[in-house]
XYZ file of C-alpha atoms in Angstrom:
500
model
C -9.751 -4.968 25.259
C -11.366 -2.023 23.444
C -11.427 -2.276 19.659
C -8.846 -0.088 17.937
C -10.199 2.841 15.958
C -8.714 4.476 12.859
C -5.756 3.665 10.650
C -2.971 1.234 11.630
C 0.236 2.838 12.879
C 3.099 3.613 10.529
C 5.116 0.880 12.246
C 2.373 -1.660 11.611
C 2.297 -0.688 7.919
C 6.095 -1.026 7.615
C 6.008 -4.476 9.258
C 3.212 -5.518 6.912
C 5.313 -4.574 3.877
C 8.194 -6.719 5.129
C 5.793 -9.543 5.889
C 4.182 -9.434 2.450
C 7.616 -9.634 0.835
C 8.546 -12.623 2.987
C 11.168 -10.669 4.907
C 10.449 -10.160 8.603
C 12.950 -8.656 11.005
C 12.979 -11.775 13.202
C 13.196 -14.223 10.270
C 16.396 -16.227 9.782
C 16.391 -15.118 6.147
C 17.156 -11.579 7.337
C 20.797 -12.630 7.380
C 20.766 -12.674 3.585
C 20.213 -8.907 3.575
C 21.751 -7.940 6.927
C 24.507 -10.453 7.741
C 25.764 -8.465 10.738
C 23.910 -9.067 14.002
C 24.168 -5.382 14.931
C 22.376 -4.448 11.685
C 19.562 -6.902 12.410
C 19.172 -5.415 15.877
C 19.119 -1.923 14.386
C 16.310 -2.909 12.007
C 14.254 -4.394 14.835
C 14.804 -1.255 16.898
C 13.797 1.043 14.026
C 10.623 -0.954 13.388
C 9.774 -0.842 17.101
C 10.311 2.911 17.235
C 8.133 3.371 14.166
C 5.405 1.413 15.927
C 5.802 3.610 19.034
C 5.927 6.827 16.948
C 8.950 8.217 18.721
C 12.663 9.012 18.401
C 13.130 10.439 14.926
C 10.122 9.276 12.954
C 11.515 10.355 9.555
C 14.946 8.867 10.196
C 13.489 5.528 11.288
C 11.224 5.405 8.247
C 14.109 6.277 5.894
C 16.271 3.504 7.377
C 13.522 0.895 7.071
C 12.780 1.900 3.467
C 16.495 1.684 2.605
C 16.586 -1.877 3.961
C 13.456 -2.650 1.960
C 15.218 -1.313 -1.144
C 18.247 -3.533 -0.454
C 15.903 -6.488 -0.127
C 14.227 -5.790 -3.456
C 17.592 -5.317 -5.183
C 18.677 -8.719 -3.866
C 15.663 -10.669 -5.019
C 14.805 -8.935 -8.330
C 17.475 -9.416 -10.963
C 16.325 -6.606 -13.281
C 17.330 -3.153 -11.881
C 14.485 -1.257 -13.579
C 11.894 -3.737 -12.363
C 13.349 -3.546 -8.853
C 13.126 0.230 -9.114
C 9.518 0.065 -10.319
C 8.505 -2.231 -7.451
C 10.281 -0.007 -4.907
C 8.541 3.072 -6.315
C 5.194 1.277 -6.142
C 5.680 0.458 -2.465
C 6.734 4.070 -1.905
C 3.520 5.192 -3.617
C 1.513 3.069 -1.178
C 3.215 4.790 1.769
C 2.632 8.238 0.232
C -1.033 7.357 -0.311
C -1.229 6.086 3.256
C 0.346 9.264 4.640
C -2.169 11.319 2.686
C -5.026 9.273 4.150
C -3.770 9.755 7.706
C -3.296 13.474 7.077
C -6.613 14.185 5.360
C -9.127 11.487 6.235
C -10.489 11.139 9.744
C -11.971 7.790 10.731
C -14.607 6.838 13.272
C -14.536 3.189 12.097
C -12.757 0.268 13.716
C -9.232 -0.357 12.471
C -10.423 -3.331 10.414
C -13.276 -1.356 8.837
C -10.978 1.620 8.233
C -8.536 -0.592 6.330
C -11.396 -2.051 4.284
C -12.572 1.469 3.456
C -9.021 2.389 2.381
C -8.720 -0.732 0.228
C -12.042 -0.178 -1.516
C -11.745 3.573 -2.071
C -8.008 4.200 -2.516
C -5.573 1.312 -2.544
C -7.079 -0.758 -5.371
C -6.821 2.233 -7.703
C -3.281 2.889 -6.468
C -2.233 -0.662 -7.434
C -3.380 -0.112 -11.019
C -1.949 3.399 -11.292
C 1.466 2.503 -9.880
C 2.115 -0.639 -11.880
C 0.945 0.869 -15.180
C 2.684 4.170 -14.524
C 6.079 2.572 -13.885
C 5.646 0.021 -16.662
C 5.459 3.019 -18.977
C 7.948 5.306 -17.199
C 10.696 2.641 -17.265
C 9.536 1.124 -20.591
C 9.371 -2.325 -19.047
C 7.463 -3.779 -21.999
C 10.686 -3.464 -23.999
C 12.821 -4.968 -21.222
C 12.536 -8.461 -22.695
C 10.660 -9.942 -19.717
C 8.335 -12.827 -20.620
C 5.097 -13.316 -18.684
C 2.084 -15.616 -19.036
C -0.163 -14.799 -22.010
C -3.256 -14.389 -19.832
C -3.729 -10.666 -19.222
C -4.676 -11.050 -15.571
C -2.304 -13.835 -14.583
C -1.258 -11.713 -11.617
C -4.795 -11.745 -10.181
C -6.605 -14.672 -8.533
C -9.620 -16.250 -10.244
C -12.345 -16.827 -7.633
C -14.731 -19.469 -8.952
C -17.558 -20.401 -6.610
C -15.874 -21.310 -3.353
C -12.541 -22.214 -4.953
C -9.772 -19.941 -6.198
C -7.054 -20.306 -8.809
C -4.193 -18.318 -7.287
C -1.553 -16.357 -9.234
C 1.176 -18.680 -7.934
C -0.703 -21.619 -9.481
C -0.889 -19.792 -12.807
C 2.811 -18.927 -12.676
C 3.955 -22.492 -12.001
C 1.655 -23.898 -14.700
C 3.047 -21.365 -17.182
C 6.616 -22.439 -16.355
C 5.724 -26.108 -16.903
C 4.131 -25.174 -20.234
C 7.137 -23.100 -21.304
C 9.507 -25.998 -20.571
C 7.167 -28.601 -22.057
C 7.140 -30.724 -18.952
C 4.857 -31.713 -16.085
C 4.943 -30.528 -12.505
C 6.305 -33.889 -11.388
C 9.116 -33.995 -13.971
C 10.030 -30.317 -13.615
C 10.813 -30.621 -9.902
C 11.741 -34.298 -9.751
C 12.808 -35.359 -13.268
C 14.137 -38.764 -12.205
C 10.950 -39.672 -10.351
C 11.192 -42.880 -8.334
C 14.630 -43.501 -9.824
C 16.024 -40.360 -8.265
C 18.476 -40.502 -5.403
C 18.163 -36.917 -4.140
C 15.340 -36.376 -1.633
C 15.463 -32.621 -2.278
C 13.809 -33.125 -5.660
C 10.789 -35.014 -4.318
C 10.532 -32.433 -1.516
C 10.562 -29.652 -4.101
C 7.660 -31.326 -5.929
C 5.715 -31.705 -2.676
C 6.354 -28.092 -1.676
C 5.399 -26.702 -5.092
C 2.154 -28.715 -4.977
C 1.309 -27.259 -1.564
C 2.150 -23.730 -2.690
C -0.030 -24.037 -5.792
C -2.991 -24.938 -3.575
C -2.037 -22.076 -1.218
C -1.987 -24.582 1.654
C 1.225 -22.851 2.678
C 3.296 -20.175 0.970
C 7.068 -19.919 0.572
C 9.446 -17.181 1.541
C 11.168 -15.593 -1.432
C 14.284 -17.574 -0.603
C 12.443 -20.900 -0.452
C 10.912 -20.099 -3.814
C 14.306 -19.321 -5.314
C 15.919 -22.435 -3.857
C 13.146 -24.655 -5.217
C 13.462 -23.157 -8.702
C 17.285 -23.283 -8.727
C 17.404 -26.912 -7.596
C 14.690 -27.937 -10.069
C 16.451 -26.250 -12.996
C 19.756 -27.902 -12.022
C 18.070 -31.313 -11.727
C 16.483 -30.980 -15.198
C 19.898 -30.496 -16.787
C 21.232 -33.804 -15.440
C 18.062 -35.921 -15.658
C 18.915 -39.588 -16.148
C 16.301 -40.063 -18.844
C 17.007 -37.841 -21.846
C 13.326 -37.260 -22.606
C 12.964 -35.467 -19.267
C 16.187 -33.483 -19.643
C 15.822 -29.718 -20.168
C 18.373 -26.928 -20.493
C 17.072 -23.640 -19.133
C 19.476 -20.774 -19.755
C 20.231 -18.235 -17.046
C 18.071 -15.393 -18.341
C 15.062 -17.658 -18.726
C 15.499 -18.963 -15.179
C 15.690 -15.380 -13.895
C 12.550 -14.587 -15.854
C 10.752 -17.568 -14.279
C 11.809 -16.407 -10.820
C 10.561 -12.867 -11.429
C 7.122 -14.140 -12.486
C 7.028 -16.412 -9.436
C 7.924 -13.480 -7.157
C 5.096 -11.322 -8.489
C 2.682 -14.246 -8.312
C 3.752 -15.041 -4.759
C 3.241 -11.448 -3.615
C -0.207 -11.290 -5.198
C -1.196 -14.640 -3.713
C -0.061 -13.597 -0.233
C -1.935 -10.287 -0.456
C -5.215 -11.720 -1.720
C -5.175 -14.713 0.611
C -4.771 -12.336 3.529
C -7.486 -10.073 2.188
C -9.910 -13.006 2.001
C -8.964 -14.282 5.444
C -9.394 -10.905 7.159
C -12.262 -9.343 5.195
C -14.082 -12.273 3.621
C -14.619 -13.738 0.182
C -17.001 -11.019 -0.948
C -14.246 -8.396 -0.824
C -11.852 -10.750 -2.632
C -14.299 -11.218 -5.514
C -15.244 -7.527 -5.693
C -11.596 -6.427 -5.559
C -10.583 -8.712 -8.426
C -13.516 -7.536 -10.574
C -12.704 -3.893 -9.816
C -8.997 -4.273 -10.595
C -9.735 -5.972 -13.911
C -12.098 -3.174 -14.987
C -9.792 -0.358 -13.846
C -6.758 -1.961 -15.450
C -8.566 -1.927 -18.806
C -9.799 1.656 -18.287
C -6.336 3.020 -17.505
C -4.564 0.983 -20.201
C -6.544 2.838 -22.875
C -5.308 6.160 -21.500
C -1.706 4.989 -21.209
C -1.633 3.738 -24.790
C -2.468 7.248 -25.957
C 0.127 8.725 -23.616
C 2.787 6.337 -24.935
C 2.093 7.512 -28.497
C 2.273 11.170 -27.485
C 5.575 10.783 -25.641
C 7.050 8.754 -28.484
C 6.051 11.427 -31.011
C 7.438 14.191 -28.798
C 10.787 12.453 -28.383
C 11.098 11.874 -32.131
C 10.185 15.484 -32.846
C 12.727 17.042 -30.472
C 15.327 14.329 -31.195
C 16.118 13.425 -27.570
C 19.742 12.173 -27.283
C 20.020 8.447 -26.616
C 21.684 9.020 -23.242
C 18.633 11.019 -22.082
C 15.905 8.712 -23.366
C 15.287 6.808 -20.110
C 15.225 9.961 -17.977
C 12.956 11.740 -20.469
C 10.409 8.909 -20.526
C 10.278 8.884 -16.736
C 9.977 12.672 -16.418
C 7.251 12.891 -19.082
C 5.153 10.168 -17.455
C 5.553 11.821 -14.049
C 4.598 15.198 -15.546
C 1.482 13.666 -17.083
C 0.329 12.315 -13.725
C 1.056 15.589 -11.940
C -0.993 17.535 -14.474
C -3.695 14.877 -14.512
C -4.119 15.138 -10.745
C -4.637 18.891 -11.022
C -7.083 18.473 -13.916
C -9.185 15.888 -12.069
C -9.312 18.093 -8.976
C -10.368 21.080 -11.101
C -13.059 19.117 -12.929
C -14.438 17.703 -9.687
C -14.803 21.255 -8.354
C -16.453 22.181 -11.641
C -18.963 19.335 -11.341
C -19.694 20.328 -7.728
C -20.381 23.869 -8.949
C -22.699 22.545 -11.678
C -24.607 20.525 -9.088
C -25.040 23.629 -6.941
C -26.424 25.549 -9.912
C -28.721 22.672 -10.859
C -26.942 21.937 -14.140
C -26.078 18.407 -12.966
C -27.953 15.904 -10.823
C -26.846 15.695 -7.168
C -25.950 12.008 -7.544
C -23.439 12.581 -10.366
C -20.521 11.624 -8.084
C -22.191 8.252 -7.499
C -22.654 7.614 -11.222
C -19.491 6.769 -13.165
C -21.213 7.205 -16.532
C -22.392 10.738 -15.678
C -18.951 11.721 -14.436
C -16.980 10.125 -17.265
C -17.295 13.087 -19.648
C -15.505 15.292 -17.107
C -12.676 13.088 -15.796
C -12.415 9.992 -18.036
C -13.322 6.340 -17.436
C -10.703 5.444 -14.842
C -11.221 8.437 -12.571
C -14.997 8.397 -13.048
C -15.229 4.862 -11.728
C -12.781 5.654 -8.933
C -14.743 8.711 -7.765
C -18.105 6.941 -8.058
C -16.756 3.953 -6.128
C -15.423 6.243 -3.382
C -18.715 8.122 -3.188
C -20.888 5.004 -3.042
C -18.882 3.151 -0.407
C -18.298 6.226 1.756
C -22.067 6.771 1.834
C -22.555 3.167 2.895
C -20.310 3.630 5.946
C -21.145 7.279 6.700
C -21.097 8.322 10.393
C -24.329 8.569 12.340
C -26.059 11.888 13.025
C -25.149 11.433 16.690
C -21.447 11.282 15.923
C -21.631 14.372 13.689
C -23.507 16.311 16.364
C -20.908 15.459 19.019
C -18.104 16.488 16.647
C -19.794 19.808 15.934
C -20.524 20.351 19.630
C -16.860 19.891 20.474
C -15.724 22.494 17.965
C -18.443 24.918 19.053
C -17.128 24.672 22.612
C -13.528 25.137 21.481
C -14.293 28.153 19.318
C -16.539 29.901 21.819
C -16.464 30.741 25.498
C -17.142 27.482 27.303
C -17.171 26.521 30.958
C -15.466 23.480 32.412
C -18.973 22.195 33.094
C -19.797 22.400 29.384
C -16.675 20.408 28.600
C -17.420 17.765 31.221
C -20.907 17.523 29.771
C -19.405 16.848 26.343
C -17.180 14.149 27.838
C -20.203 12.490 29.455
C -22.216 12.614 26.230
C -19.341 11.081 24.281
C -19.020 8.274 26.838
C -22.774 7.615 27.031
C -23.041 7.249 23.240
C -19.995 4.923 23.111
C -17.888 7.315 21.041
C -15.002 7.705 23.510
C -12.557 5.778 21.288
C -13.521 7.930 18.298
C -13.712 11.362 19.959
C -11.541 11.344 23.087
C -8.970 13.389 21.133
C -11.526 16.158 20.618
C -12.680 16.238 24.244
C -9.085 16.401 25.544
C -8.217 19.034 22.953
C -11.128 21.240 24.040
C -10.263 20.799 27.716
C -6.555 21.346 27.130
C -7.339 24.532 25.237
C -9.548 25.704 28.113
C -6.708 25.220 30.632
C -4.200 26.843 28.253
C -6.330 29.971 28.012
C -6.588 29.986 31.826
C -2.775 29.851 32.122
C -2.692 26.383 33.740
C 0.059 24.879 31.552
C 0.444 21.713 33.642
C -3.183 20.669 33.141
C -3.175 21.941 29.572
C -0.121 19.850 28.665
C -1.648 16.667 30.104
C -4.819 17.029 28.008
C -2.980 18.142 24.883
C -0.690 15.132 25.089
C -3.698 12.803 25.384
C -5.373 14.566 22.453
C -2.250 14.415 20.267
C -1.734 10.690 20.839
C -5.408 9.794 20.376
C -5.784 11.900 17.212
C -2.826 10.638 15.179
C -4.620 7.967 13.155
C -8.188 9.134 13.735
C -8.561 12.898 13.353
C -7.401 13.434 9.781
C -7.138 17.085 8.712
C -8.182 18.299 12.169
C -4.616 17.471 13.218
C -3.305 20.630 11.525
C -4.381 22.953 14.352
C -4.075 20.328 17.078
C -0.426 19.499 16.321
C 0.472 23.180 16.072
C -1.097 23.895 19.457
C 0.471 20.761 20.982
C 3.973 21.850 19.915
C 3.298 25.339 21.270
C 2.152 24.004 24.652
C 5.169 21.640 24.836
C 7.448 24.622 24.240
C 5.740 26.707 26.910
C 5.812 23.728 29.262
C 9.537 23.166 28.567
C 8.934 19.583 27.509
C 11.490 19.043 24.749
C 10.900 15.271 24.425
C 7.228 15.582 23.506
C 7.891 18.718 21.480
C 10.241 16.655 19.288
C 7.520 14.022 18.898
C 5.065 16.674 17.775
C 7.547 18.153 15.298
C 8.436 14.698 13.924
C 4.756 13.885 13.376
C 4.147 17.253 11.708
C 7.071 16.675 9.344
C 5.875 13.175 8.482
C 2.410 14.481 7.556
C 3.741 17.639 5.916
C 1.983 19.924 8.413
C 3.612 23.376 8.521
C 4.290 24.558 12.066
C 3.601 28.130 13.062
C 5.359 27.907 16.452
């Protein structure tokens, strides 16, 4: 089977989100969110249709995200934290949509995902969690977390790793002044409930990441352990953990579980080197952005005191001010990057400034400087070959000028001979479909345009703007309403305005 090229499908991304949260559509735990069998079937159908990119793309995505929101509301006791997590996942999907819309890929699907992780998603993790921590003022929400700043990140040491779930459990044992054994099985060998010894065994396996729990297994283990502590036979092992503290423990465990699942998968798929580099990068960027957010917090606090914001509007004002900051910041960074590019052209800056975070820092700040330099350096390392670029340019020259069918067949042969069919079949079919369209042969044109549209979706990036517009136009002329709807749905998902 040929290796897949480009970004994973939207359906694959949605399934991955459910998987990471321990909530798959075919899992028995689905009943906790969707007790009705018809609702479970609907979710499976929506996920399948997302994977197939058909039948109301936006509606299917909205339904799946609503179910995801219900799931988060069920497992996270604090409404603002649940909201922050939901927004963060939404940010990931927005970032992903932007990548599919703007960034073409000639890399394998695995290498494309690694590129996205290194150049976009790691920064998005830091931005989203810090942004919503500030927007919803979660530091004042009374949630207790481990004292270690980076408890939510793994610690790779040589060939071993201390996982976030290990840190979280150890913190809970420390907070309750007990050992792992006595926390889960306080009566030890004198106990008469096998669940308690099983909970100890399971927690030990989870801490070593030999296996990982679903969110429900994690909650059940914690609930049963807390209940057992309250009725321990030996008073010295007895502990009373009030409801809010137990909820706090569960929240920390949930975050730690998610992080452990994500980083274990990252290491398994991409190797230990990326795990180590990702953790180092996240630590550095978290520190860089925290400095900026501390200043922003002071500014917003001063503003709210100055204008005397009514108490009922405080939460909404904090959120709107943080969002406004990030909107304006995005525009400022874009402007300053154009400015630096102009300075390079005029010789006022060195050409490698985008690869040097220190050189760029004076224009865009520490966080964005490192982000841009990281993007520049890694993108250069995986840049396409001259042969690929020449074929891409040849295809557009043929499309934009008078070409013969022989020229187009020659392009197809060259693409095949250089093993770029998977990367550039969309372009060849687009050029040929356009040739037939101009000749008035709508049947042949439609066939090639359909092939081009389907092949380009997760590969062609910004080139899709014209392709999707022309595809919808040809579908209309060909009286093919089914595929026309697919084209329109895809255009709406990517935010591509349609002229036809």
